[in-house]
Tab-separated table of C-alpha atoms in Angstrom:
chain	number	residue	atom	x	y	z
A	1	MET	CA	-40.323	58.629	-75.933
A	2	SER	CA	-40.528	55.828	-78.429
A	3	SER	CA	-42.768	54.115	-80.952
A	4	SER	CA	-42.381	50.763	-79.142
A	5	SER	CA	-43.327	49.734	-75.607
A	6	ASP	CA	-39.806	48.423	-74.951
A	7	PHE	CA	-38.374	51.864	-75.883
A	8	GLN	CA	-36.044	50.324	-78.472
A	9	GLN	CA	-37.547	51.747	-81.697
A	10	ASP	CA	-37.443	55.441	-82.654
A	11	ARG	CA	-36.239	56.375	-79.188
A	12	HIS	CA	-35.879	60.039	-78.184
A	13	SER	CA	-34.544	60.990	-74.729
A	14	PHE	CA	-34.572	64.465	-73.256
A	15	SER	CA	-33.349	65.914	-70.004
A	16	GLY	CA	-32.866	69.372	-68.617
A	17	SER	CA	-34.201	72.724	-69.749
A	18	PRO	CA	-36.868	73.126	-72.454
A	19	GLN	CA	-34.232	74.552	-74.805
A	20	LYS	CA	-32.692	71.087	-75.070
A	21	TRP	CA	-35.944	69.575	-76.381
A	22	THR	CA	-36.386	69.415	-80.145
A	23	ASP	CA	-39.308	68.513	-82.385
A	24	PHE	CA	-39.280	65.026	-83.832
A	25	GLU	CA	-41.545	62.620	-85.699
A	26	LEU	CA	-42.554	59.098	-84.799
A	27	PRO	CA	-44.087	56.662	-87.284
A	28	GLY	CA	-47.369	54.959	-86.470
A	29	ASP	CA	-50.315	55.934	-84.322
A	30	THR	CA	-48.953	55.191	-80.827
A	31	LEU	CA	-46.485	57.034	-78.612
A	32	TYR	CA	-44.903	55.460	-75.527
A	33	TYR	CA	-43.306	57.703	-72.961
A	34	ARG	CA	-41.664	57.354	-69.604
A	35	PHE	CA	-40.896	60.143	-67.142
A	36	THR	CA	-38.287	59.647	-64.466
A	37	SER	CA	-37.482	62.326	-61.920
A	38	ASP	CA	-34.081	62.597	-60.280
A	39	MET	CA	-35.590	64.822	-57.524
A	40	SER	CA	-32.878	67.433	-58.167
A	41	ASN	CA	-35.184	70.467	-58.379
A	42	THR	CA	-38.741	71.579	-57.795
A	43	GLU	CA	-39.987	71.987	-61.362
A	44	TRP	CA	-43.450	70.594	-62.055
A	45	GLY	CA	-42.398	67.983	-64.624
A	46	TYR	CA	-42.690	68.107	-68.385
A	47	LYS	CA	-45.051	69.143	-71.137
A	48	PHE	CA	-45.188	68.060	-74.763
A	49	THR	CA	-47.598	68.421	-77.634
A	50	VAL	CA	-48.482	65.568	-79.977
A	51	THR	CA	-49.747	66.454	-83.444
A	52	ALA	CA	-51.063	63.848	-85.852
A	53	GLY	CA	-50.481	63.887	-89.549
A	54	HIS	CA	-47.609	64.581	-91.827
A	55	LEU	CA	-47.230	66.626	-94.982
A	56	GLY	CA	-47.716	64.326	-97.958
A	57	ARG	CA	-49.685	61.618	-96.211
A	58	PHE	CA	-52.961	62.880	-97.667
A	59	GLN	CA	-51.710	62.033	-101.158
A	60	THR	CA	-50.598	58.575	-100.046
A	61	GLY	CA	-53.974	57.825	-98.443
A	62	PHE	CA	-55.792	59.167	-101.480
A	63	GLU	CA	-53.832	56.955	-103.874
A	64	ILE	CA	-54.305	53.833	-101.738
A	65	LEU	CA	-58.048	54.369	-101.319
A	66	LYS	CA	-58.489	55.249	-104.993
A	67	GLN	CA	-56.748	52.010	-105.976
A	68	MET	CA	-58.802	49.957	-103.515
A	69	LEU	CA	-62.043	51.446	-104.847
A	70	SER	CA	-60.937	50.580	-108.401
A	71	GLU	CA	-60.616	46.874	-107.598
A	72	GLU	CA	-64.045	45.249	-107.933
A	73	ARG	CA	-62.952	42.168	-105.999
A	74	VAL	CA	-61.809	44.320	-103.038
A	75	ILE	CA	-64.914	46.513	-102.716
A	76	PRO	CA	-67.137	43.906	-100.983
A	77	HIS	CA	-64.516	43.594	-98.232
A	78	LEU	CA	-64.263	47.343	-97.533
A	79	PRO	CA	-66.220	49.004	-94.714
A	80	LEU	CA	-67.801	51.418	-97.198
A	81	ALA	CA	-70.120	53.046	-94.627
A	82	LYS	CA	-67.162	54.001	-92.418
A	83	ILE	CA	-64.984	55.067	-95.357
A	84	TRP	CA	-67.889	57.175	-96.640
A	85	GLU	CA	-68.259	58.886	-93.270
A	86	TRP	CA	-64.520	59.643	-93.099
A	87	GLN	CA	-64.359	60.918	-96.672
A	88	VAL	CA	-67.318	63.258	-96.231
A	89	GLY	CA	-65.533	64.680	-93.170
A	90	VAL	CA	-62.311	65.076	-95.165
A	91	ALA	CA	-64.150	66.799	-98.032
A	92	CYS	CA	-65.773	69.221	-95.568
A	93	ARG	CA	-62.500	70.077	-93.786
A	94	GLN	CA	-60.057	70.239	-96.690
A	95	THR	CA	-59.650	72.978	-99.249
A	96	GLY	CA	-58.194	73.253	-102.741
A	97	HIS	CA	-56.919	70.146	-104.518
A	98	GLN	CA	-57.305	67.975	-101.437
A	99	ARG	CA	-61.021	68.754	-101.285
A	100	LEU	CA	-61.329	67.931	-104.987
A	101	LYS	CA	-59.596	64.591	-104.439
A	102	ALA	CA	-61.854	63.785	-101.474
A	103	ILE	CA	-64.916	64.558	-103.612
A	104	HIS	CA	-63.479	62.330	-106.358
A	105	LEU	CA	-63.327	59.450	-103.847
A	106	LEU	CA	-66.887	60.171	-102.681
A	107	LEU	CA	-68.013	59.905	-106.284
A	108	LYS	CA	-66.256	56.529	-106.659
A	109	ILE	CA	-67.877	55.284	-103.448
A	110	VAL	CA	-71.361	56.329	-104.597
A	111	GLN	CA	-70.835	54.567	-107.911
A	112	CYS	CA	-69.715	51.273	-106.348
A	113	SER	CA	-71.930	51.188	-103.242
A	114	SER	CA	-75.105	49.233	-102.780
A	115	GLN	CA	-78.245	50.368	-100.973
A	116	GLY	CA	-77.563	51.314	-97.378
A	117	ASP	CA	-73.750	51.444	-97.687
A	118	CYS	CA	-73.587	55.224	-97.466
A	119	ASP	CA	-75.468	57.655	-95.285
A	120	LEU	CA	-76.152	60.212	-97.997
A	121	THR	CA	-77.524	62.695	-95.478
A	122	LEU	CA	-73.912	63.304	-94.408
A	123	LEU	CA	-73.545	65.234	-97.681
A	124	LYS	CA	-75.637	68.084	-96.265
A	125	PRO	CA	-72.673	70.472	-95.619
A	126	LEU	CA	-71.359	69.859	-99.145
A	127	TRP	CA	-74.874	70.356	-100.521
A	128	HIS	CA	-75.037	73.760	-98.814
A	129	LEU	CA	-71.641	74.658	-100.296
A	130	PHE	CA	-72.842	73.564	-103.731
A	131	THR	CA	-76.134	75.495	-103.557
A	132	HIS	CA	-74.231	78.568	-102.370
A	133	MET	CA	-71.929	78.241	-105.386
A	134	GLU	CA	-74.922	77.718	-107.671
A	135	ASN	CA	-76.616	80.868	-106.379
A	136	ASN	CA	-73.437	82.927	-106.769
A	137	SER	CA	-72.659	81.614	-110.279
A	138	CYS	CA	-76.054	82.854	-111.454
A	139	HIS	CA	-75.056	86.378	-110.435
A	140	ASP	CA	-71.533	86.247	-111.919
A	141	THR	CA	-72.077	87.691	-115.395
A	142	ALA	CA	-68.346	88.197	-116.003
A	143	LYS	CA	-67.830	84.492	-116.753
A	144	PRO	CA	-71.151	82.993	-117.801
A	145	GLY	CA	-71.170	79.221	-118.196
A	146	ILE	CA	-67.729	78.707	-116.619
A	147	LEU	CA	-67.691	76.616	-113.467
A	148	LEU	CA	-64.773	76.380	-111.067
A	149	PRO	CA	-63.275	72.888	-110.573
A	150	LEU	CA	-64.851	72.550	-107.117
A	151	HIS	CA	-68.237	73.599	-108.474
A	152	ARG	CA	-67.935	71.055	-111.324
A	153	ALA	CA	-66.848	68.289	-108.924
A	154	LEU	CA	-69.775	68.949	-106.587
A	155	ALA	CA	-72.188	69.155	-109.537
A	156	GLU	CA	-71.011	65.747	-110.748
A	157	LEU	CA	-71.160	64.254	-107.250
A	158	PHE	CA	-74.738	65.403	-106.690
A	159	PHE	CA	-75.829	64.478	-110.226
A	160	VAL	CA	-74.522	60.908	-109.849
A	161	THR	CA	-75.836	60.645	-106.282
A	162	GLU	CA	-79.295	61.794	-107.356
A	163	ASN	CA	-79.333	59.216	-110.161
A	164	ARG	CA	-78.173	56.538	-107.729
A	165	VAL	CA	-80.897	57.257	-105.154
A	166	THR	CA	-83.477	57.392	-107.954
A	167	GLU	CA	-82.396	53.855	-108.984
A	168	LEU	CA	-82.708	52.759	-105.351
A	169	GLY	CA	-86.144	54.380	-104.979
A	170	SER	CA	-85.218	56.775	-102.186
A	171	LEU	CA	-84.972	60.125	-104.006
A	172	GLN	CA	-87.617	61.888	-101.910
A	173	GLU	CA	-86.007	60.911	-98.585
A	174	TYR	CA	-82.598	61.986	-99.894
A	175	LEU	CA	-83.792	65.418	-101.043
A	176	LEU	CA	-85.674	66.017	-97.801
A	177	ALA	CA	-82.589	65.093	-95.767
A	178	LEU	CA	-80.290	67.513	-97.618
A	179	ASN	CA	-82.539	70.565	-97.503
A	180	THR	CA	-83.766	72.708	-94.673
A	181	GLU	CA	-87.458	73.277	-94.130
A	182	ASP	CA	-86.976	76.953	-94.994
A	183	HIS	CA	-85.371	76.054	-98.328
A	184	LEU	CA	-88.197	73.665	-99.177
A	185	HIS	CA	-90.779	76.405	-98.439
A	186	ARG	CA	-88.912	78.833	-100.739
A	187	CYS	CA	-88.786	76.249	-103.540
A	188	THR	CA	-92.470	75.477	-103.121
A	189	ALA	CA	-93.314	79.188	-103.235
A	190	GLN	CA	-91.319	79.631	-106.438
């Protein structure tokens, strides 16, 4: 196995029983492998598992994207719609500080995007998380007025996003897209 098609870079060779195989990492996003049988036994072949990602790479990606979004001259050249889609997915999947950082990037994208750059309806899962937190904070009398960092980050994201869509004249479509019909009926009844 190697990270190059000529099997010269980051080469790892294995032979024999599974106990001789060890875990290893390859840089990049492509793995080249070659299997050669010596016909010495009747085993079925080989099996390996490839796992993407590496501890610490989230922070690197976050810092690079944060810097790119801070450069006004770079923003017009970025595929903001695709980055937005990826970041919403990251914010939905991550937890803890990584989720907060993903939400921070979403906020930067909303602030620097123009009309149509971002599909704001993708925020629906985060909106449900936020409304769930809002409903539970109303019932938490032990710490009135204190919001958790995630709650604050989501509140800021949705506040800025709502202001942005109001400027663009699409507030009604945005609110309809984030809410379920059942939720809208409850709000109307209240």
